[in-house]
Coordinates of C-alpha atoms in Angstrom, one line a residue:
Chain A
I242 CA -2.6 11.3 17.2
A243 CA -3.9 12.3 13.7
G244 CA -1.2 10.7 11.5
I245 CA -2.4 11.3 7.9
T246 CA -5.5 13.4 7.2
Q247 CA -7.1 13.4 3.8
A248 CA -9.9 15.6 2.5
P249 CA -12.5 15.3 1.2
T250 CA -13.5 11.9 2.2
S251 CA -15.8 11.6 -0.8
Q252 CA -16.5 13.8 -3.8
I253 CA -18.6 13.6 -7.0
L254 CA -17.2 15.7 -9.8
A255 CA -18.2 16.7 -13.3
A256 CA -15.8 15.8 -16.0
G257 CA -13.6 18.7 -17.0
R258 CA -13.6 20.3 -13.5
R259 CA -10.4 20.9 -11.5
M260 CA -10.1 19.1 -8.2
T261 CA -7.5 19.1 -5.4
L262 CA -7.3 16.3 -2.9
R263 CA -5.6 17.4 0.3
C264 CA -3.2 15.5 2.4
T265 CA -1.6 16.5 5.7
Q266 CA 0.7 14.6 8.0
D267 CA 1.9 15.4 11.5
M268 CA 4.6 12.8 11.8
R269 CA 7.4 14.9 10.2
H270 CA 8.0 12.2 7.6
N271 CA 10.1 13.2 4.7
A272 CA 8.6 10.8 2.1
M273 CA 5.0 11.1 1.0
Y274 CA 3.0 9.3 -1.7
W275 CA -0.2 9.3 -3.6
Y276 CA -1.7 5.9 -4.7
R277 CA -4.9 5.1 -6.5
Q278 CA -6.8 1.9 -5.8
D279 CA -9.0 0.3 -8.5
L280 CA -10.8 -3.0 -8.3
G281 CA -8.5 -5.8 -9.6
L282 CA -5.5 -3.5 -10.0
G283 CA -4.4 -3.0 -6.4
L284 CA -2.7 0.2 -5.4
R285 CA -0.7 2.1 -8.0
L286 CA 1.6 4.9 -7.4
I287 CA 0.7 8.3 -8.9
H288 CA 3.3 10.7 -7.6
Y289 CA 5.8 10.8 -4.8
S290 CA 7.9 13.2 -2.8
N291 CA 11.1 12.1 -1.1
T292 CA 11.4 15.4 0.8
A293 CA 9.9 18.9 0.8
G294 CA 10.6 20.7 -2.4
T295 CA 11.0 17.6 -4.6
T296 CA 8.4 15.4 -6.4
G297 CA 8.5 12.6 -8.8
K298 CA 6.3 10.6 -11.1
G299 CA 5.1 7.1 -10.3
E300 CA 3.5 4.4 -12.4
V301 CA 0.3 6.3 -13.4
P302 CA 1.0 10.1 -13.3
D303 CA -0.8 11.3 -16.4
G304 CA -3.6 13.8 -15.6
Y305 CA -2.3 14.5 -12.1
S306 CA 0.1 17.0 -10.5
V307 CA 1.5 17.4 -7.0
S308 CA 3.4 19.9 -5.0
R309 CA 5.4 19.7 -1.8
A310 CA 5.9 23.2 -0.4
N311 CA 6.6 21.9 3.1
T312 CA 7.0 18.7 5.0
D313 CA 3.4 18.3 6.2
D314 CA 1.3 18.9 3.1
F315 CA 1.2 17.0 -0.2
P316 CA -1.9 18.0 -2.3
L317 CA -2.9 16.1 -5.5
T318 CA -4.5 18.0 -8.3
L319 CA -6.6 16.8 -11.2
A320 CA -6.4 19.7 -13.6
S321 CA -9.3 18.5 -15.8
A322 CA -11.0 15.4 -14.4
V323 CA -12.0 12.5 -16.6
P324 CA -14.2 9.5 -15.8
S325 CA -11.2 7.2 -15.8
Q326 CA -10.0 9.0 -12.7
T327 CA -12.9 7.7 -10.7
S328 CA -11.1 5.8 -8.0
V329 CA -10.2 5.7 -4.3
Y330 CA -7.1 7.8 -3.6
F331 CA -4.7 7.1 -0.7
C332 CA -2.1 9.5 0.6
A333 CA 0.7 7.9 2.6
S334 CA 3.9 8.9 4.4
R335 CA 6.9 6.7 5.2
G336 CA 8.7 6.5 8.4
Q337 CA 12.3 5.3 9.3
G338 CA 13.8 7.2 6.4
H339 CA 13.1 5.2 3.2
T340 CA 12.9 1.8 4.8
G341 CA 9.9 1.9 7.1
E342 CA 6.3 1.0 6.5
L343 CA 3.8 3.4 4.9
F344 CA 1.3 5.1 7.0
F345 CA -1.9 5.7 5.1
G346 CA -4.7 8.2 5.2
E347 CA -8.3 6.9 5.2
G348 CA -8.7 7.5 1.5
S349 CA -10.7 9.9 -0.7
R350 CA -13.3 8.4 -2.9
L351 CA -13.6 10.4 -6.1
T352 CA -16.3 9.9 -8.7
V353 CA -16.0 11.7 -12.1
L354 CA -19.2 11.8 -14.1
Chain B
A274 CA 12.0 -3.3 -11.8
Q275 CA 10.2 -4.7 -8.8
K276 CA 7.1 -6.8 -9.0
V277 CA 4.7 -8.5 -6.6
T278 CA 2.4 -11.3 -7.6
Q279 CA -0.6 -12.5 -5.5
A280 CA -2.0 -15.2 -7.6
Q281 CA -5.0 -15.8 -5.4
T282 CA -7.6 -13.2 -6.3
E283 CA -10.3 -14.5 -3.8
I284 CA -10.3 -17.2 -1.1
S285 CA -13.2 -18.4 1.0
V286 CA -12.8 -20.5 4.1
V287 CA -15.0 -21.6 6.9
E288 CA -14.4 -20.1 10.3
K289 CA -11.6 -21.9 12.3
E290 CA -9.9 -23.2 9.2
D291 CA -6.3 -22.2 8.5
V292 CA -5.6 -20.3 5.3
T293 CA -2.4 -19.2 3.6
L294 CA -2.1 -16.2 1.3
D295 CA 0.6 -16.5 -1.3
C296 CA 3.0 -13.7 -2.3
V297 CA 5.8 -14.0 -4.8
Y298 CA 8.1 -11.1 -5.6
E299 CA 10.7 -10.1 -8.1
T300 CA 13.6 -7.7 -7.5
R301 CA 17.2 -7.3 -8.7
D302 CA 18.3 -5.9 -5.4
T303 CA 19.9 -7.9 -2.6
T304 CA 18.5 -5.5 0.0
Y305 CA 14.8 -5.0 0.1
Y306 CA 11.8 -4.9 2.4
L307 CA 8.6 -6.9 2.3
F308 CA 5.3 -5.9 3.8
W309 CA 1.8 -7.1 4.4
Y310 CA -1.2 -4.8 4.7
K311 CA -4.8 -5.6 5.6
Q312 CA -7.8 -3.7 4.2
P313 CA -11.0 -4.5 6.0
P314 CA -14.4 -3.7 4.5
S315 CA -14.2 -0.2 6.2
G316 CA -11.5 0.6 3.7
E317 CA -8.5 1.7 5.7
L318 CA -5.1 0.1 5.1
V319 CA -3.7 -1.5 8.2
F320 CA 0.0 -2.4 8.4
L321 CA 0.7 -6.0 9.6
I322 CA 4.4 -6.7 9.1
R323 CA 7.7 -5.5 7.7
R324 CA 10.6 -7.9 6.9
N325 CA 14.0 -7.0 5.5
S326 CA 15.8 -9.3 3.1
F327 CA 18.5 -10.3 5.5
D328 CA 16.1 -11.7 8.1
E329 CA 14.6 -15.0 6.9
Q330 CA 13.3 -16.1 10.3
N331 CA 9.6 -16.9 10.3
E332 CA 7.5 -14.6 12.4
I333 CA 4.5 -15.4 14.4
S334 CA 2.1 -12.9 15.9
G335 CA -0.9 -14.5 17.6
R336 CA -2.9 -16.3 14.9
Y337 CA -0.8 -14.7 12.1
S338 CA 2.5 -16.1 10.8
W339 CA 4.7 -15.3 7.9
N340 CA 7.0 -17.6 6.0
F341 CA 9.8 -15.8 4.1
Q342 CA 11.9 -17.9 1.7
K343 CA 14.5 -16.1 -0.4
S344 CA 15.1 -19.2 -2.4
T345 CA 11.7 -19.1 -3.9
S346 CA 11.2 -15.3 -3.6
S347 CA 8.1 -15.8 -1.5
F348 CA 6.6 -14.2 1.6
N349 CA 3.5 -16.1 2.4
F350 CA 1.0 -15.2 5.1
T351 CA -0.9 -17.8 7.2
I352 CA -3.9 -17.2 9.4
T353 CA -4.5 -20.0 11.9
A354 CA -8.1 -20.7 13.1
S355 CA -9.5 -18.0 10.9
Q356 CA -12.3 -15.7 12.3
V357 CA -15.0 -13.7 10.6
V358 CA -13.0 -10.5 11.5
D359 CA -10.2 -11.7 9.3
S360 CA -12.4 -11.1 6.3
A361 CA -10.5 -8.4 4.3
V362 CA -8.4 -7.8 1.3
Y363 CA -4.7 -8.5 2.0
F364 CA -1.9 -6.8 0.1
C365 CA 1.7 -7.9 -0.1
A366 CA 4.2 -5.2 -1.0
L367 CA 7.9 -4.8 -1.8
S368 CA 10.3 -1.9 -1.4
E369 CA 13.9 -1.9 -2.7
A370 CA 16.4 -0.3 -0.4
Y371 CA 18.3 1.6 -3.1
S372 CA 16.3 3.1 -5.9
G373 CA 18.8 5.5 -7.4
A374 CA 16.8 8.6 -8.4
G375 CA 13.5 6.8 -7.7
S376 CA 10.8 6.9 -5.1
Y377 CA 11.6 4.1 -2.6
Q378 CA 8.1 3.3 -3.3
L379 CA 6.2 0.3 -2.1
T380 CA 5.1 -1.8 -5.0
F381 CA 1.9 -3.6 -4.2
G382 CA 0.4 -6.9 -5.4
K383 CA -3.2 -6.8 -6.6
G384 CA -4.4 -8.2 -3.3
T385 CA -6.2 -11.3 -2.2
K386 CA -9.8 -11.0 -0.9
L387 CA -10.3 -13.3 2.0
S388 CA -13.9 -14.2 3.1
V389 CA -14.3 -16.1 6.3
I390 CA -17.7 -17.8 6.5
P391 CA -19.2 -18.3 9.9

């Protein structure tokens, strides 16, 4: 059972470059999320999607965009990376409609130089 | 707006000691869900428990137990007879049941890093 698959696992990126973090789930969950984790700040929501075709902004959306063309895929794009976007990014999906726990991917560690 | 506070940034205990991790939350809703996640040094996020606001019974799972008290808006987590494998960052999280046009997101606390010393 794969669950949530994120790619790449780790990436070093020059500032100003465009980067897409991929996220795929095989659980047919409607809701999906992107969080970033930074030391001392916990996990903060970047963007979310309640169902295919819809997206919304979370707590820290600036500099990021998402799309949800189908149920399984929820890519996160950094249009022009900046060093403050250095972080660990977690994709998640939510079971049991909107009341269940989040299932997380293994994370993507991004370093912007 | 929902908020989760984990006041303990780091805790160190000696193996076999009991330890309690505190979690205090804020919400305007009467229906909500509380969660605990564990993040071991390997980095993945492991789901531990989900509790809805109408169920105030304490829960025990092996060495883990959770104390939910609506009167104090707390959802504390106790590890009995701690082991080195319990060393991890633990996150408490809150989700409101009705978010209007919002995300039904889980709002996380900043985490408590637990170190269990052999």
